[in-house]
Amino acid sequence: MKRIAVLTSGGDAPGMNAAIRAAVRYAIADGMSVCGIQRGYSGLLQNEFVEMNMRSVSDIVQRGGTVLRTARSREFMTDEGLATAVNNLSSHGIEGLIVIGGDGSFRGAKNLSECGIPTIGIPGTIDNDLGYTDYTLGFDTACNTVLDAINKLRDTMSSHDRICIIEVMGRNCGDLALYAGIGGGAELILVPEIKMGIEEIVGELRSYRDKGKYSSIIVLSEGAGKAPELREQIITRLGASVRATVLGHLQRGGSPSCRDRMLGADFGVKAVKLLKQNIGNRVVGVHDGKIFDMDIMEGVAVKKVFDYDLYNMANVINNSTVNS
Ligand code: ATP
């Protein structure tokens, strides 16, 4: 394979630029030429191809977001859209493609592979909601962003004996709440995988108060509820001073952590190595610290398993009132 392309698709995530940079530089060093496609599958349909060289990925490893920009495209999901995409890739001499995104983007990558354009998927999403890989690009950075917010909110909440609810992203996956909640010592971690009723939540807070602890941090995964609503419910039942903070999109930005930069580099290089061997229809991932690849649809089909042991451990170590 002599000429490949790379695009980012779906939601952006810190570390995508590190993956782009690694893929571009490794491919060029290996004798290939590389095109960047702007705005994901949408740009692919609009012929938004840019020639990449070693310098075009300078000074991006430390930047969040994606320099190629990203988009969602309904048109690409139609037969006509797919045919246009294949045609545009062929007319630019592209023999293989790297797609950095989530499971939706991977389904598109599978379609392209089946149409004769070997395509490799790199997992990029802060949600860590892909079951086949231990970690996705951007998750570690987002955890650190949430952690920073927890630290700051704890300062002010404990000064006022307040309860703070911090709503974090993750869609239907509680990993971001769980990891940041453990790191930040949250008194309660609410995730979509474990249902907890309002009476149980208030019961926990009441037991803290009974033991003289008036300030608590609740990390609430967006899939488990809305912070303003939970605030009202707690105030009604407990009469406590409660504040709600929805972190929102700031969790998606920021300079990637070292871990996400490393992961981006490893994923990008692995994807190029596969394409070099004319191998497509694969996703790359990491398991037990090792980079691996597998069939796209097999990867997408792996069910995400929540780490209940980690959750139970958090409940013990973050609960200072146990046996006190
Ligand atoms: P994120 O996790 O950030 O949402 P994602 O890759 O899952 O990332 P989607 O919006 O689901 O984000 O998908 C991105 C794009 O991939 C879509 O806009 C569409 O162009 C393409 N895509 C999604 N699902 C499919 C599908 N089933 N078949 C073909 N293409 C798809």
Short mmCIF file of C-alpha atoms and ligand atoms in Angstrom, two decimals:
data_model
loop_
_atom_site.label_atom_id
_atom_site.label_comp_id
_atom_site.label_asym_id
_atom_site.label_seq_id
_atom_site.Cartn_x
_atom_site.Cartn_y
_atom_site.Cartn_z
CA MET A 1 0.00 0.00 0.00
CA LYS A 2 1.41 3.36 -1.09
CA ARG A 3 -1.20 5.94 -0.25
CA ILE A 4 -3.55 6.18 2.72
CA ALA A 5 -5.91 8.71 4.33
CA VAL A 6 -7.01 9.53 7.86
CA LEU A 7 -10.19 11.12 9.21
CA THR A 8 -11.83 11.80 12.58
CA SER A 9 -15.56 11.17 13.03
CA GLY A 10 -18.29 11.47 15.68
CA GLY A 11 -17.49 13.30 18.92
CA ASP A 12 -13.98 14.72 19.31
CA ALA A 13 -11.70 13.47 22.06
CA PRO A 14 -8.32 14.58 23.42
CA GLY A 15 -5.60 12.38 21.93
CA MET A 16 -7.08 12.30 18.42
CA ASN A 17 -4.34 14.69 17.27
CA ALA A 18 -1.67 12.47 18.77
CA ALA A 19 -3.07 9.55 16.76
CA ILE A 20 -3.23 11.61 13.54
CA ARG A 21 0.34 12.80 14.05
CA ALA A 22 1.69 9.31 14.71
CA ALA A 23 -0.16 7.79 11.75
CA VAL A 24 0.97 10.52 9.34
CA ARG A 25 4.60 10.47 10.41
CA TYR A 26 4.93 6.70 10.64
CA ALA A 27 3.31 6.20 7.23
CA ILE A 28 5.51 8.81 5.55
CA ALA A 29 8.63 7.38 7.20
CA ASP A 30 7.56 4.02 5.81
CA GLY A 31 7.36 5.34 2.26
CA MET A 32 3.64 6.03 1.99
CA SER A 33 1.88 9.30 1.17
CA VAL A 34 -0.97 10.46 3.41
CA CYS A 35 -4.10 12.55 2.92
CA GLY A 36 -6.10 14.10 5.74
CA ILE A 37 -9.85 14.21 5.19
CA GLN A 38 -11.55 17.09 6.97
CA ARG A 39 -14.89 16.87 8.82
CA GLY A 40 -15.19 13.09 8.88
CA TYR A 41 -17.45 11.24 6.47
CA SER A 42 -19.14 14.52 5.61
CA GLY A 43 -15.85 15.90 4.27
CA LEU A 44 -15.20 12.61 2.52
CA LEU A 45 -18.40 13.13 0.53
CA GLN A 46 -17.51 16.78 -0.13
CA ASN A 47 -13.97 15.92 -1.32
CA GLU A 48 -12.28 17.80 1.54
CA PHE A 49 -8.89 16.12 1.09
CA VAL A 50 -5.64 17.76 2.23
CA GLU A 51 -2.18 16.45 1.52
CA MET A 52 -0.25 15.77 4.75
CA ASN A 53 3.48 15.94 5.34
CA MET A 54 5.75 15.62 8.37
CA ARG A 55 5.32 19.33 9.14
CA SER A 56 1.55 19.48 8.79
CA VAL A 57 1.23 17.57 12.05
CA SER A 58 3.78 19.73 13.91
CA ASP A 59 2.70 21.33 17.15
CA ILE A 60 -0.55 19.36 17.50
CA VAL A 61 0.35 16.56 19.93
CA GLN A 62 -0.48 18.77 22.91
CA ARG A 63 -3.79 20.04 21.54
CA GLY A 64 -7.23 18.65 22.39
CA GLY A 65 -9.95 18.33 19.75
CA THR A 66 -8.99 17.31 16.23
CA VAL A 67 -7.14 19.43 13.68
CA LEU A 68 -8.97 17.54 10.93
CA ARG A 69 -12.24 18.58 12.55
CA THR A 70 -15.12 16.17 12.86
CA ALA A 71 -18.75 15.82 11.81
CA ARG A 72 -21.67 13.45 11.56
CA SER A 73 -23.13 12.56 8.16
CA ARG A 74 -26.49 10.94 7.48
CA GLU A 75 -25.80 10.94 3.75
CA PHE A 76 -22.81 8.64 4.22
CA MET A 77 -25.15 6.02 5.69
CA THR A 78 -27.07 5.70 2.39
CA ASP A 79 -26.03 3.44 -0.51
CA GLU A 80 -25.49 6.50 -2.71
CA GLY A 81 -23.38 8.19 -0.03
CA LEU A 82 -21.21 5.11 0.37
CA ALA A 83 -20.71 4.86 -3.40
CA THR A 84 -19.69 8.54 -3.54
CA ALA A 85 -17.26 8.00 -0.66
CA VAL A 86 -15.60 5.03 -2.39
CA ASN A 87 -15.45 6.97 -5.65
CA ASN A 88 -13.85 10.01 -3.98
CA LEU A 89 -11.26 7.87 -2.21
CA SER A 90 -10.40 6.06 -5.46
CA SER A 91 -10.12 9.29 -7.43
CA HIS A 92 -7.55 10.54 -4.89
CA GLY A 93 -5.63 7.28 -5.21
CA ILE A 94 -6.37 6.30 -1.61
CA GLU A 95 -5.77 2.59 -1.01
CA GLY A 96 -6.45 2.44 2.72
CA LEU A 97 -8.17 4.57 5.38
CA ILE A 98 -7.85 5.19 9.12
CA VAL A 99 -11.04 6.26 10.92
CA ILE A 100 -10.75 7.66 14.44
CA GLY A 101 -14.13 7.68 16.20
CA GLY A 102 -16.74 5.64 18.04
CA ASP A 103 -18.87 2.64 17.18
CA GLY A 104 -21.00 4.53 14.63
CA SER A 105 -17.85 5.55 12.77
CA PHE A 106 -16.65 1.95 12.93
CA ARG A 107 -19.80 0.72 11.18
CA GLY A 108 -19.02 3.15 8.38
CA ALA A 109 -15.43 1.85 8.31
CA LYS A 110 -16.73 -1.69 7.93
CA ASN A 111 -18.86 -0.63 4.95
CA LEU A 112 -15.86 0.99 3.26
CA SER A 113 -13.75 -2.12 3.86
CA GLU A 114 -16.45 -4.25 2.23
CA CYS A 115 -16.39 -1.91 -0.76
CA GLY A 116 -12.69 -2.60 -1.30
CA ILE A 117 -11.09 0.23 0.73
CA PRO A 118 -9.27 -1.47 3.63
CA THR A 119 -10.19 0.64 6.69
CA ILE A 120 -8.91 0.55 10.26
CA GLY A 121 -10.82 1.97 13.24
CA ILE A 122 -9.14 3.73 16.17
CA PRO A 123 -11.35 4.17 19.27
CA GLY A 124 -11.71 7.87 20.13
CA THR A 125 -14.31 8.90 22.70
CA ILE A 126 -14.17 10.23 26.25
CA ASP A 127 -17.01 7.88 27.25
CA ASN A 128 -14.93 4.66 27.31
CA ASP A 129 -18.06 2.88 26.16
CA LEU A 130 -16.52 0.41 23.73
CA GLY A 131 -16.46 -3.08 25.23
CA TYR A 132 -13.65 -4.58 23.13
CA THR A 133 -10.92 -2.24 24.44
CA ASP A 134 -9.91 -1.43 28.01
CA TYR A 135 -9.52 2.25 27.16
CA THR A 136 -10.53 4.67 24.41
CA LEU A 137 -8.62 7.79 23.38
CA GLY A 138 -9.66 10.78 25.48
CA PHE A 139 -11.00 8.92 28.48
CA ASP A 140 -7.95 9.48 30.68
CA THR A 141 -7.83 13.21 29.90
CA ALA A 142 -11.55 13.57 30.63
CA CYS A 143 -11.05 11.76 33.97
CA ASN A 144 -8.37 14.26 34.88
CA THR A 145 -10.59 17.18 33.86
CA VAL A 146 -13.39 15.91 36.10
CA LEU A 147 -10.89 15.31 38.89
CA ASP A 148 -9.73 18.90 38.69
CA ALA A 149 -13.35 20.08 38.98
CA ILE A 150 -13.97 17.79 41.97
CA ASN A 151 -10.91 19.18 43.75
CA LYS A 152 -12.01 22.76 43.23
CA LEU A 153 -15.63 22.17 44.15
CA ARG A 154 -14.63 20.28 47.28
CA ASP A 155 -12.71 23.31 48.54
CA THR A 156 -15.75 25.55 48.44
CA MET A 157 -18.35 22.92 49.38
CA SER A 158 -16.52 21.79 52.51
CA SER A 159 -16.04 25.42 53.57
CA HIS A 160 -19.84 25.85 53.56
CA ASP A 161 -20.84 22.35 54.73
CA ARG A 162 -22.58 21.87 51.41
CA ILE A 163 -23.46 18.84 49.36
CA CYS A 164 -22.32 19.07 45.75
CA ILE A 165 -23.66 17.12 42.80
CA ILE A 166 -21.29 17.03 39.83
CA GLU A 167 -22.89 15.75 36.64
CA VAL A 168 -20.41 14.21 34.22
CA MET A 169 -20.63 12.84 30.67
CA GLY A 170 -20.51 9.18 29.64
CA ARG A 171 -23.91 8.59 28.06
CA ASN A 172 -24.88 5.06 29.13
CA CYS A 173 -21.44 4.23 30.46
CA GLY A 174 -20.52 5.05 34.07
CA ASP A 175 -16.73 4.71 33.67
CA LEU A 176 -15.97 8.44 33.69
CA ALA A 177 -18.00 8.94 36.89
CA LEU A 178 -16.49 5.83 38.46
CA TYR A 179 -12.82 6.58 37.75
CA ALA A 180 -13.02 10.30 38.53
CA GLY A 181 -15.19 9.55 41.56
CA ILE A 182 -12.59 7.16 42.95
CA GLY A 183 -9.73 9.55 42.17
CA GLY A 184 -11.60 12.47 43.72
CA GLY A 185 -12.82 10.54 46.77
CA ALA A 186 -16.51 11.19 45.99
CA GLU A 187 -18.83 10.13 48.80
CA LEU A 188 -21.40 8.87 46.29
CA ILE A 189 -20.94 7.72 42.69
CA LEU A 190 -24.14 7.34 40.69
CA VAL A 191 -23.87 5.39 37.43
CA PRO A 192 -26.45 4.08 34.94
CA GLU A 193 -25.28 0.49 35.46
CA ILE A 194 -26.36 0.51 39.13
CA LYS A 195 -29.81 1.82 39.95
CA MET A 196 -30.05 3.76 43.20
CA GLY A 197 -33.39 5.24 44.28
CA ILE A 198 -33.71 8.71 45.82
CA GLU A 199 -34.55 7.30 49.26
CA GLU A 200 -31.37 5.22 49.22
CA ILE A 201 -29.31 8.24 48.13
CA VAL A 202 -30.81 10.43 50.86
CA GLY A 203 -30.33 7.61 53.37
CA GLU A 204 -26.60 7.57 52.60
CA LEU A 205 -26.33 11.35 52.94
CA ARG A 206 -28.29 11.24 56.18
CA SER A 207 -25.95 8.64 57.64
CA TYR A 208 -23.01 10.93 56.77
CA ARG A 209 -24.73 13.84 58.52
CA ASP A 210 -25.60 11.71 61.54
CA LYS A 211 -21.89 11.09 61.94
CA GLY A 212 -20.99 14.75 61.68
CA LYS A 213 -20.06 14.93 58.00
CA TYR A 214 -22.03 17.71 56.36
CA SER A 215 -20.19 18.16 53.08
CA SER A 216 -20.29 15.45 50.43
CA ILE A 217 -19.43 15.15 46.77
CA ILE A 218 -21.83 13.19 44.58
CA VAL A 219 -20.53 12.33 41.11
CA LEU A 220 -23.54 11.72 38.88
CA SER A 221 -23.12 10.10 35.48
CA GLU A 222 -25.44 11.75 32.92
CA GLY A 223 -26.99 8.34 32.19
CA ALA A 224 -28.08 8.05 35.82
CA GLY A 225 -29.99 11.34 36.08
CA LYS A 226 -29.88 15.12 35.93
CA ALA A 227 -28.05 17.14 38.58
CA PRO A 228 -30.64 19.96 38.99
CA GLU A 229 -33.46 17.43 39.50
CA LEU A 230 -31.47 15.39 41.98
CA ARG A 231 -30.63 18.61 43.82
CA GLU A 232 -34.33 19.45 44.27
CA GLN A 233 -35.12 15.94 45.46
CA ILE A 234 -32.34 16.02 48.07
CA ILE A 235 -33.26 19.50 49.31
CA THR A 236 -36.92 18.46 49.70
CA ARG A 237 -36.04 15.40 51.74
CA LEU A 238 -32.96 16.53 53.64
CA GLY A 239 -33.33 20.31 53.90
CA ALA A 240 -29.60 20.58 53.28
CA SER A 241 -27.64 23.14 51.32
CA VAL A 242 -27.03 21.48 47.94
CA ARG A 243 -25.37 22.79 44.78
CA ALA A 244 -25.46 21.23 41.32
CA THR A 245 -22.73 21.61 38.69
CA VAL A 246 -23.07 20.23 35.17
CA LEU A 247 -19.57 20.03 33.72
CA GLY A 248 -20.76 19.68 30.12
CA HIS A 249 -18.49 20.11 27.15
CA LEU A 250 -15.42 21.26 29.04
CA GLN A 251 -14.90 17.53 29.63
CA ARG A 252 -14.35 17.05 25.90
CA GLY A 253 -11.54 19.60 25.59
CA GLY A 254 -8.13 20.20 27.04
CA SER A 255 -4.57 19.17 26.41
CA PRO A 256 -4.40 15.36 26.31
CA SER A 257 -2.80 13.52 29.23
CA CYS A 258 0.46 11.67 28.69
CA ARG A 259 -1.49 8.43 28.71
CA ASP A 260 -3.81 9.58 25.89
CA ARG A 261 -0.85 10.82 23.85
CA MET A 262 0.87 7.45 24.28
CA LEU A 263 -2.30 5.60 23.36
CA GLY A 264 -2.79 7.86 20.33
CA ALA A 265 0.75 7.14 19.17
CA ASP A 266 0.39 3.38 19.68
CA PHE A 267 -3.00 3.21 17.95
CA GLY A 268 -1.89 5.39 15.03
CA VAL A 269 1.23 3.32 14.36
CA LYS A 270 -0.63 0.02 14.71
CA ALA A 271 -3.25 1.18 12.18
CA VAL A 272 -0.55 2.12 9.64
CA LYS A 273 1.21 -1.22 10.11
CA LEU A 274 -2.02 -3.08 9.36
CA LEU A 275 -2.74 -1.04 6.24
CA LYS A 276 0.84 -1.51 5.04
CA GLN A 277 0.09 -5.24 5.00
CA ASN A 278 -3.14 -4.57 3.07
CA ILE A 279 -5.20 -5.57 6.12
CA GLY A 280 -8.50 -3.72 6.63
CA ASN A 281 -11.82 -4.16 8.40
CA ARG A 282 -10.08 -4.13 11.82
CA VAL A 283 -10.27 -2.02 14.95
CA VAL A 284 -7.30 -1.47 17.24
CA GLY A 285 -7.55 -1.54 21.01
CA VAL A 286 -5.61 -2.04 24.22
CA HIS A 287 -6.00 -4.89 26.69
CA ASP A 288 -3.81 -5.44 29.75
CA GLY A 289 -1.42 -2.81 28.39
CA LYS A 290 -0.99 -4.53 25.01
CA ILE A 291 -2.12 -3.08 21.68
CA PHE A 292 -4.15 -5.51 19.56
CA ASP A 293 -6.48 -5.57 16.57
CA MET A 294 -9.68 -7.43 15.79
CA ASP A 295 -12.50 -7.65 13.23
CA ILE A 296 -14.57 -4.43 13.28
CA MET A 297 -17.99 -5.98 13.74
CA GLU A 298 -16.70 -8.46 16.31
CA GLY A 299 -15.25 -5.48 18.18
CA VAL A 300 -18.45 -3.45 17.98
CA ALA A 301 -20.45 -6.48 19.18
CA VAL A 302 -18.44 -6.89 22.40
CA LYS A 303 -20.71 -5.80 25.22
CA LYS A 304 -19.28 -3.21 27.58
CA VAL A 305 -18.96 -4.76 31.03
CA PHE A 306 -19.12 -2.46 34.03
CA ASP A 307 -16.48 -3.05 36.70
CA TYR A 308 -18.66 -3.85 39.72
CA ASP A 309 -15.62 -4.80 41.84
CA LEU A 310 -14.18 -1.33 41.31
CA TYR A 311 -17.52 0.24 42.20
CA ASN A 312 -17.80 -1.80 45.40
CA MET A 313 -14.24 -0.90 46.31
CA ALA A 314 -15.06 2.80 45.82
CA ASN A 315 -18.01 2.47 48.17
CA VAL A 316 -15.75 1.16 50.91
CA ILE A 317 -12.75 3.47 50.57
CA ASN A 318 -14.75 6.65 49.92
CA ASN A 319 -17.08 6.11 52.86
CA SER A 320 -15.32 7.61 55.87
CA THR A 321 -18.25 6.80 58.15
CA VAL A 322 -17.93 3.00 57.86
CA ASN A 323 -17.24 1.67 61.37
CA SER A 324 -16.25 5.14 62.56
P1 ATP B 1 -19.36 9.08 19.37
O1 ATP B 1 -19.11 7.91 20.30
O2 ATP B 1 -18.55 10.25 19.70
O3 ATP B 1 -20.82 9.40 19.17
P2 ATP B 1 -19.55 7.71 16.89
O4 ATP B 1 -18.55 7.34 15.86
O5 ATP B 1 -20.29 6.58 17.53
O6 ATP B 1 -18.80 8.61 17.94
P3 ATP B 1 -21.88 8.49 15.39
O7 ATP B 1 -22.57 9.80 15.25
O8 ATP B 1 -22.66 7.33 15.84
O9 ATP B 1 -20.59 8.76 16.29
O10 ATP B 1 -21.26 8.09 13.96
C1 ATP B 1 -20.43 8.99 13.24
C2 ATP B 1 -20.76 8.87 11.79
O11 ATP B 1 -20.50 7.54 11.35
C3 ATP B 1 -22.22 9.12 11.44
O12 ATP B 1 -22.51 10.49 11.28
C4 ATP B 1 -22.36 8.36 10.13
O13 ATP B 1 -21.86 9.12 9.06
C5 ATP B 1 -21.44 7.17 10.35
N1 ATP B 1 -22.25 6.02 10.81
C6 ATP B 1 -22.84 5.87 12.01
N2 ATP B 1 -23.53 4.71 12.08
C7 ATP B 1 -23.38 4.12 10.87
C8 ATP B 1 -23.87 2.91 10.29
N3 ATP B 1 -24.65 2.06 10.97
N4 ATP B 1 -23.51 2.63 9.01
C9 ATP B 1 -22.73 3.49 8.33
N5 ATP B 1 -22.24 4.63 8.81
C10 ATP B 1 -22.56 4.97 10.05
#
